[in-house]
Coordinates of C-alpha atoms and ligand atoms in Angstrom, one line a residue:
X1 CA 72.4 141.8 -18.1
X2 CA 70.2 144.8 -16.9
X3 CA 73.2 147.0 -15.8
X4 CA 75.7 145.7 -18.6
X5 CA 76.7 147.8 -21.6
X6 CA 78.0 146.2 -24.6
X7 CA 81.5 147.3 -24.5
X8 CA 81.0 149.2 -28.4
X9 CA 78.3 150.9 -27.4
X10 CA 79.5 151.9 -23.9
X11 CA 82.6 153.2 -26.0
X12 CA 80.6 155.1 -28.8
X13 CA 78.7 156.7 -25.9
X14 CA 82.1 157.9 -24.1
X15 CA 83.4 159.5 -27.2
X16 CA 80.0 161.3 -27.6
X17 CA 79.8 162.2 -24.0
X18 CA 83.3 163.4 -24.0
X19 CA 82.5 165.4 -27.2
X20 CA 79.8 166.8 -25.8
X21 CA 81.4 167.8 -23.1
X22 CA 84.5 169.5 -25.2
X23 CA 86.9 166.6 -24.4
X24 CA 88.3 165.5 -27.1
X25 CA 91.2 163.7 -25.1
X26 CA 89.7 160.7 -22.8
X27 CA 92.7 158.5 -23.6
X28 CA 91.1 155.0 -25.1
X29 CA 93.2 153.0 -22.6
X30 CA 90.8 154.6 -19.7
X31 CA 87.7 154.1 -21.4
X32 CA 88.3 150.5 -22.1
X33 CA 89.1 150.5 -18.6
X34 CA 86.0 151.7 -18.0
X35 CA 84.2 149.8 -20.3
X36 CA 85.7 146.7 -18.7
X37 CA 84.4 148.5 -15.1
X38 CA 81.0 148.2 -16.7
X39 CA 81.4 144.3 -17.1
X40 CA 81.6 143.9 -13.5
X41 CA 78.0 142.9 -12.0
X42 CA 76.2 144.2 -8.6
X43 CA 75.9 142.5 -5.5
X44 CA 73.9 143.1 -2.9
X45 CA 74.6 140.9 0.6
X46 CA 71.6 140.0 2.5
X47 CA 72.5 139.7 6.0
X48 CA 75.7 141.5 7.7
X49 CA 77.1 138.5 10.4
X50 CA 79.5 137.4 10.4
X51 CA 80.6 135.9 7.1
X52 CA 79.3 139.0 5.5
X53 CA 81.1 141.8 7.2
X54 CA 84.4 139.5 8.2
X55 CA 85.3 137.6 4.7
X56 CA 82.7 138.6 1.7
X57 CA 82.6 142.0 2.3
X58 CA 86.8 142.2 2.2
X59 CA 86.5 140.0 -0.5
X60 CA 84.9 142.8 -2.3
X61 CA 87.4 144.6 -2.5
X62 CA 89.5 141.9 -4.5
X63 CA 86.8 140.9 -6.8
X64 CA 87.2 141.7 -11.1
X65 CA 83.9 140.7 -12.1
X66 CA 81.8 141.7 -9.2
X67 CA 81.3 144.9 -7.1
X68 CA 79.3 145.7 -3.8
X69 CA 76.9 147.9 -4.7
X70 CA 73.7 147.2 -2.2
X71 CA 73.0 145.7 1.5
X72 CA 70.2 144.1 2.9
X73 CA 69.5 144.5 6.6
X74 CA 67.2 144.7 9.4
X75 CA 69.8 146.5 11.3
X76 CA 69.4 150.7 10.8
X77 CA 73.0 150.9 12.4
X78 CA 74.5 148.3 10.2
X79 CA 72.8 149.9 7.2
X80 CA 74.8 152.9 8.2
X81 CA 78.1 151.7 9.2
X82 CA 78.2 149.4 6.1
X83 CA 76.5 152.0 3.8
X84 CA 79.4 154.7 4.9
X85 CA 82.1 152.3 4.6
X86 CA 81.8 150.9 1.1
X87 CA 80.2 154.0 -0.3
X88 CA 76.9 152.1 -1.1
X89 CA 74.3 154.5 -2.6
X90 CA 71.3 154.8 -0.5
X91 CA 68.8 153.6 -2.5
X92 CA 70.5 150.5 -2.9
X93 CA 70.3 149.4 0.6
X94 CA 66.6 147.4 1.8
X95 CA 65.5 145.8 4.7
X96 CA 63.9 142.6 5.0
X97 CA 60.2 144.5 4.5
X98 CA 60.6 145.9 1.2
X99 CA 63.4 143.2 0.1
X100 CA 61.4 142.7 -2.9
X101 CA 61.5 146.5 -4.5
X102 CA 65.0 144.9 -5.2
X103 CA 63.9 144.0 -8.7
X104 CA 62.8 147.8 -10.1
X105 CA 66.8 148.0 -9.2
X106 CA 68.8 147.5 -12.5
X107 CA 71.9 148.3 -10.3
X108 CA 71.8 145.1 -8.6
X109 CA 72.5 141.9 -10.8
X110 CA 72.9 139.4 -8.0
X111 CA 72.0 138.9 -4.9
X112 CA 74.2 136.7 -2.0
X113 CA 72.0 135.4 1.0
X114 CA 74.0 135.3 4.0
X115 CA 71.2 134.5 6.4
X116 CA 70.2 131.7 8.8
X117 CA 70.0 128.5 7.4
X118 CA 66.1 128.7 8.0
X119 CA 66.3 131.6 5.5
X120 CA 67.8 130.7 2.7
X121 CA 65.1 128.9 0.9
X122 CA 62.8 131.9 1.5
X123 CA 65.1 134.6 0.3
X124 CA 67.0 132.5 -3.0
X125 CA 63.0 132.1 -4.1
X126 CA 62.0 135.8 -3.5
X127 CA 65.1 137.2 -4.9
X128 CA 64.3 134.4 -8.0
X129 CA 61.0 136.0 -8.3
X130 CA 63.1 139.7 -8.2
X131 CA 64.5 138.4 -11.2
X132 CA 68.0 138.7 -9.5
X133 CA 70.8 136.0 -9.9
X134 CA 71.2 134.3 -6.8
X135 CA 74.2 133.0 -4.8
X136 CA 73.3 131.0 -1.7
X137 CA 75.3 130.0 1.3
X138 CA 75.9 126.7 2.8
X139 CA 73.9 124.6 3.5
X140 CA 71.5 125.5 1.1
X141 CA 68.7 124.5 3.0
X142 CA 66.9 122.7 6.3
X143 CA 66.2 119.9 3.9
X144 CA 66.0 118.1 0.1
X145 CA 62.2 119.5 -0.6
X146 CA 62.9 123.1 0.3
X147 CA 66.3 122.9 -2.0
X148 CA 64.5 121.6 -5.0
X149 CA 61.4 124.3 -4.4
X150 CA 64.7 127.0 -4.5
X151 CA 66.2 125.5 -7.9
X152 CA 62.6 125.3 -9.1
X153 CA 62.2 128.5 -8.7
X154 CA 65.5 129.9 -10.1
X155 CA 64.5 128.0 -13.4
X156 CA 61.4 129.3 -13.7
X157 CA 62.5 133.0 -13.3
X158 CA 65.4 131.5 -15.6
X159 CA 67.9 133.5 -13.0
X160 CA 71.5 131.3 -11.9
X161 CA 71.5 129.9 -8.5
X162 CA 75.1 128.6 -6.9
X163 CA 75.6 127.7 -3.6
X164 CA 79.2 129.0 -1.6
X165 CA 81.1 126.0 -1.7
X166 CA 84.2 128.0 -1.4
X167 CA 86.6 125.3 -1.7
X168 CA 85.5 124.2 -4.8
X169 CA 87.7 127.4 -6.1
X170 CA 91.1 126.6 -3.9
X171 CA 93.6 124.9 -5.4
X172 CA 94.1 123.0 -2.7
X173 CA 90.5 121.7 -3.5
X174 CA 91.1 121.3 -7.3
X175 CA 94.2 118.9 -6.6
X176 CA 92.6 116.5 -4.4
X177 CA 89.8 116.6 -7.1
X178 CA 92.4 116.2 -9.7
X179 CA 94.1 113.1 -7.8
X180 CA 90.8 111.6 -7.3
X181 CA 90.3 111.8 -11.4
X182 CA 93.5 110.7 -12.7
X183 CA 94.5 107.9 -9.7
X184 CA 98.2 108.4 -9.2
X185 CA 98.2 106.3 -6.5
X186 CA 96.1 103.7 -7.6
X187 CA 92.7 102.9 -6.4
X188 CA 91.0 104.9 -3.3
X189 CA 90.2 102.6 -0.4
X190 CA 89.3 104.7 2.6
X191 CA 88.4 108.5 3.1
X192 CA 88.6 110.1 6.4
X193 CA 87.2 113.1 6.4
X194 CA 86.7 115.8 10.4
X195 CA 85.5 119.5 10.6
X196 CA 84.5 120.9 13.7
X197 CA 85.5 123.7 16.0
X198 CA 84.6 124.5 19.9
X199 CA 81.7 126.7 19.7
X200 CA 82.5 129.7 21.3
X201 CA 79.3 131.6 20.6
X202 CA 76.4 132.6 22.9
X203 CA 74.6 129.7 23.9
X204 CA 71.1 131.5 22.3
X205 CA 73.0 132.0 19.2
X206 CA 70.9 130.6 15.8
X207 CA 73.8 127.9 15.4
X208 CA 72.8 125.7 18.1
X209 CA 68.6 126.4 17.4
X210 CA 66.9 123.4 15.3
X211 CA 64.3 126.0 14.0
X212 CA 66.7 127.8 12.5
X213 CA 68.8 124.7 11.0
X214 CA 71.3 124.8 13.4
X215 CA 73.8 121.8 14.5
X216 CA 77.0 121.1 13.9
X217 CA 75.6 118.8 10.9
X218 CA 74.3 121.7 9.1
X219 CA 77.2 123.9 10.3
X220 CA 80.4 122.2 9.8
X221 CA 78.8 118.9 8.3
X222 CA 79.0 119.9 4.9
X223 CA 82.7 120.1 4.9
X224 CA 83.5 116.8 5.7
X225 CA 80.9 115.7 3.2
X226 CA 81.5 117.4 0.3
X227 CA 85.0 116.5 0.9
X228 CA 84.2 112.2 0.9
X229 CA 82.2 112.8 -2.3
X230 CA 85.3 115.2 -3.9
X231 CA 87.9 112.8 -2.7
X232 CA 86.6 110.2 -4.6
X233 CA 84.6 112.3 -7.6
X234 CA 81.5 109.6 -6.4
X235 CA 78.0 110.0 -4.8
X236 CA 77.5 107.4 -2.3
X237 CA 75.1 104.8 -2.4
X238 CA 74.5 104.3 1.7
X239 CA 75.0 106.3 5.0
X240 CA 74.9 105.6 8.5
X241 CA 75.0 108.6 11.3
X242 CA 75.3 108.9 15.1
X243 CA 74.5 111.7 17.0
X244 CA 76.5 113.3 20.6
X245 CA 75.1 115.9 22.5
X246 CA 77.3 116.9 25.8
X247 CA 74.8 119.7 26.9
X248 CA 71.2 119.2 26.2
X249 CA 70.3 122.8 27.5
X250 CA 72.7 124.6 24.9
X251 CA 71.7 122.1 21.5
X252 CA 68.5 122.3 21.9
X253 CA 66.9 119.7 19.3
X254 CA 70.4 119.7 17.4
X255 CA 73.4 117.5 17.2
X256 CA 76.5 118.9 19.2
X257 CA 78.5 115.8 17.3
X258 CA 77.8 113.4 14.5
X259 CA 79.6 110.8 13.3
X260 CA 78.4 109.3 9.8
X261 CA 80.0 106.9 7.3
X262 CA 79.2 106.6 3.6
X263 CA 79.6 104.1 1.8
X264 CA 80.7 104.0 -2.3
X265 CA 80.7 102.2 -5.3
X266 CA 84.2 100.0 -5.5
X267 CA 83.8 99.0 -1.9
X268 CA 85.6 102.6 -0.6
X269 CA 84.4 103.5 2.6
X270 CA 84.5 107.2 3.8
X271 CA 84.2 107.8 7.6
X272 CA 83.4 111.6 8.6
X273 CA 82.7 113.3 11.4
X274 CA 81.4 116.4 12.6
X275 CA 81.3 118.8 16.1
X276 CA 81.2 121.8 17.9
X277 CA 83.1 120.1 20.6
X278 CA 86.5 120.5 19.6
X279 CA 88.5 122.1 17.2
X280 CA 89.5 119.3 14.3
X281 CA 90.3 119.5 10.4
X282 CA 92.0 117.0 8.4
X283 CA 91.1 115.3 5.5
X284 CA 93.1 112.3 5.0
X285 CA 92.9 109.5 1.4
X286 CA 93.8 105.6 1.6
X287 CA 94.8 104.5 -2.0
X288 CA 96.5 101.6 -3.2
X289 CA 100.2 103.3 -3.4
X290 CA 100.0 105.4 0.0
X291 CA 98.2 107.8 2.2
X292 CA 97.6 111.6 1.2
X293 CA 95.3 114.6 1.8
X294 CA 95.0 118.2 3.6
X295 CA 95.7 119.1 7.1
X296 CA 93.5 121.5 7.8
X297 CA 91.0 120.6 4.8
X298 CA 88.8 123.7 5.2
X299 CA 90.1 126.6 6.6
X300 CA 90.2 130.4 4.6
X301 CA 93.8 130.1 4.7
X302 CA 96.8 128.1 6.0
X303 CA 95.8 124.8 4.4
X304 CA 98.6 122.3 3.7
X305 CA 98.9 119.2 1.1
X306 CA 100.4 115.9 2.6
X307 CA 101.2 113.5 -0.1
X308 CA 102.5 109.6 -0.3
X309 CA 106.1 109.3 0.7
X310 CA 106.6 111.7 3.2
X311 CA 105.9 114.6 0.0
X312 CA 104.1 117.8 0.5
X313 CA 102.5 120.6 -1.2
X314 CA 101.5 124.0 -0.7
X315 CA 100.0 127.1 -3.2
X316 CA 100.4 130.7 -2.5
X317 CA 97.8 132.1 -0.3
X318 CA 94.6 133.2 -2.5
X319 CA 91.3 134.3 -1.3
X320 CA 88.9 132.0 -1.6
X321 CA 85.9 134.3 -1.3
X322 CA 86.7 136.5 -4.0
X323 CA 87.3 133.6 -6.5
X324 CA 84.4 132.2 -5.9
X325 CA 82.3 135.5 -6.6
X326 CA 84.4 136.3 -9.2
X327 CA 84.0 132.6 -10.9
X328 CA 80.5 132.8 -9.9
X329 CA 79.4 136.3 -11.7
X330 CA 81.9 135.0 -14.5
X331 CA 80.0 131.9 -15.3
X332 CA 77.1 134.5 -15.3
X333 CA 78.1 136.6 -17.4
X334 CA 78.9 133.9 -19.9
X335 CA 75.6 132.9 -19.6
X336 CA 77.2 129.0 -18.5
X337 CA 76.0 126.9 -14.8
X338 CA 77.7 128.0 -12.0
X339 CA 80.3 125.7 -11.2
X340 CA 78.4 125.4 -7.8
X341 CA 75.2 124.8 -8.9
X342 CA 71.7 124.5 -6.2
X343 CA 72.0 120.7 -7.6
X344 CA 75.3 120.3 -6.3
X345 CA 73.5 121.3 -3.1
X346 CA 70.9 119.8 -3.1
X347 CA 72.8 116.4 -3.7
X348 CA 74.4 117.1 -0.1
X349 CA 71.1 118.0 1.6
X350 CA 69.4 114.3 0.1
X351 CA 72.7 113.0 1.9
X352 CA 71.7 114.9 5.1
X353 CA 68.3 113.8 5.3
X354 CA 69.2 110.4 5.0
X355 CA 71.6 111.0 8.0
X356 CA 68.6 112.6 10.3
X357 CA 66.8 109.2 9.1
X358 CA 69.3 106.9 10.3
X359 CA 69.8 108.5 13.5
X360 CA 66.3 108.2 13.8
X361 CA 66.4 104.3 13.3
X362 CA 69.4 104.3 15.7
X363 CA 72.1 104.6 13.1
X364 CA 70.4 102.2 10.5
X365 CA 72.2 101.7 7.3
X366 CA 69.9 104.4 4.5
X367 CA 70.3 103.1 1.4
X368 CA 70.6 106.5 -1.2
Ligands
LIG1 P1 75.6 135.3 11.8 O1 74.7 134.9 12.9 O2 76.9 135.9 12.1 O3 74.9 136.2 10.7 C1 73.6 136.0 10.3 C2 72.9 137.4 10.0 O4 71.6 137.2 9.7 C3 73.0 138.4 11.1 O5 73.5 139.6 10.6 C4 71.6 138.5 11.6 O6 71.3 139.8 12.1 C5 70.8 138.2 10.3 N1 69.4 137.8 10.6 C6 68.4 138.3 9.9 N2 67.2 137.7 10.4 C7 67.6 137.0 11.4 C8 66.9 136.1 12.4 N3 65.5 136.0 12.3 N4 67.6 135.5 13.3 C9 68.9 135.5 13.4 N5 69.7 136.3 12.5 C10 69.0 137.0 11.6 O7 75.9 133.9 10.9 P2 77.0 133.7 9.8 O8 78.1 132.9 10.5 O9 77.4 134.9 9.1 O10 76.3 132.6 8.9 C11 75.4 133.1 7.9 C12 75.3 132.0 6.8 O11 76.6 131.9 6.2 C13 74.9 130.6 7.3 O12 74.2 129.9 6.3 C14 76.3 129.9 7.4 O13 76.2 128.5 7.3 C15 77.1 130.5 6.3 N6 78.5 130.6 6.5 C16 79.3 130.1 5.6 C17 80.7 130.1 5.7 C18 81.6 129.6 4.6 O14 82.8 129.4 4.9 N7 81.1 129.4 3.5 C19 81.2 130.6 6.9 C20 80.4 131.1 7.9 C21 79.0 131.1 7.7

């Protein structure tokens, strides 16, 4: 790792620097502590919306393995506000014209695009090329090709790639995953699985712009997906898809609603949905012994486990974000996959496209 010391030799060169320096005193507790400061990696977020400044950038602040240390922005102002705010050194912040002088940056381990959806496949394969580890946000990409062109890439500049499937590192997550492996309540029948919120953006926002990958599909979509195949630890083997648009003005070329239903092996059905029409969030499991699941499924907070018999559970409040960088950079710096790897990803987008291809055959039935 570029800006990694191995902890021995970070040591030996503290006790000669403090030598040097007539200190014969730097207590060894603090420089193990900073030794272990040394382990943490880079990051440097490319793109301040939303997500960025709101959750991963307060996430930050939380994280053990992983520090802000660079921005990338075409925004001067943000640059500034950002730059002053979490201290971040100068010549660690880029915009999107020399974005790729990132890689004669050894301060910089990894690099987070936070960008349009249109983006992501451009900026995971320059910052591959960087020779940057790379964490992308959901959905990875407009489509299947561009996502195997991105973990292509990542290979062949041998760099990680994961994708931001936050939930993955919530507990709430982990026991539906857990249920779905061991079968307490017997075989799973049905999944029902909604995400969606009213979209209370400007109507020219990127979100609701097909060139951009927007739609609630791409949007909210892979919630509700992710969460059939993780109910039931499967990948399907057909979908069917319908799309709603209220407002052909605003979703422009996008869907405003989509309904789609997978099918799995063992006859279980899942039936999702999808909107920007209202605000809905519950992920709800059929099995043999009862009815369980989460309600809300998805949020950053506040989720709640409802279990057979009128049983519930709950886990302290945790921040997702920050595990999920911090599991992320861990799995780096172990040299191991991400546990969200761009094949994970990419698994959802091949799912997607199907979707767009049934709506296009009036909600034929896509055999995967
Ligand atoms: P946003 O619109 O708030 O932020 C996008 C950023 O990209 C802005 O700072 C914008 O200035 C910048 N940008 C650079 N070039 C641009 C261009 N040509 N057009 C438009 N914007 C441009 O969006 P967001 O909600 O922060 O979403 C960013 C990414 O994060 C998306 O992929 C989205 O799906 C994902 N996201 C994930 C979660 C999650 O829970 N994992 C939540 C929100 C968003």
């Amino acid at each position: 790792m570029s800006n990694l010391l191995n902890r021995r030799h970070f040591l030996a060169q503290m006790s000669t620097a403090a030598l040097a320096a007539g200190i014969s005193t730097i207590p060894f507790s603090s420089m193990a502590r900073m030794a272990n400061e040394q382990k943490k990696l880079g990051i440097a977020l490319v793109g301040l919306g939303y997500y960025s400044k709101d959750l991963l950038m307060p996430a930050l602040e939380q994280t053990k393995n992983v520090k802000l240390v660079g921005l990338v922005t075409g925004t001067p102002s943000k640059a500034k506000q950002f730059g002053d705010k979490y201290n971040i050194p100068k010549e660690n912040i880029y915009n999107y014209q020399n974005f790729d002088d990132i890689s004669k940056n050894p301060a910089i381990d990894v690099v987070y695009i936070v960008l349009p959806n249109s983006m992501h496949k451009e900026y995971v394969i320059r910052a591959a090329k960087a020779g940057k580890h790379v964490i992308c946000e959901k959905p990875m990409a407009l489509n299947a090709a561009e996502c195997r062109e991105m973990i292509a890439a990542c290979k062949k500049a041998n760099v990680s790639l994961s994708i931001g499937y936050r939930l993955h590192y919530d507990p709430y997550t982990q026991r539906i995953m857990q249920i779905a492996k061991e079968q307490p309540y017997g075989p799973i029948s049905i999944v029902q699985a909604s995400a969606g919120f009213r979209m209370g953006r400007p109507t020219d926002h990127w979100k609701v712009k097909s060139q951009y990958g927007g739609g609630a599909i791409m949007d909210m979509g892979p919630y509700p997906l992710q969460a059939a195949r993780y109910s039931t630890g499967m990948e399907p083997i057909a979908v069917t898809a319908q799309q709603y648009n209220s407002d052909p003005k605003v979703f422009i070329g996008v869907d405003e609603t989509t309904t789609f239903q997978l099918e799995f092996p063992n006859n279980i059905v899942a039936n999702c949905l999808t909107t920007f029409a209202a605000n809905v969030n519950y992920l709800t499991i059929n099995a043999q012994k009862g009815e369980y699941g989460l309600n809300p499924f998805s949020g950053y907070s506040g989720l709640h486990g409802i279990l057979p018999n009128s049983q519930t559970f709950d886990f302290p409040p945790m921040n997702q974000q920050a595990t999920q960088m911090d599991e992320m950079c861990l799995s780096i710096l172990q040299n191991r996959p991400s546990p969200t790897t761009g094949e994970e990803g990419l698994r959802d987008m091949i799912i997607i496209d199907a979707m767009r291809e049934s709506v296009r055959k009036g909600g034929a039935r896509i055999v995967l």
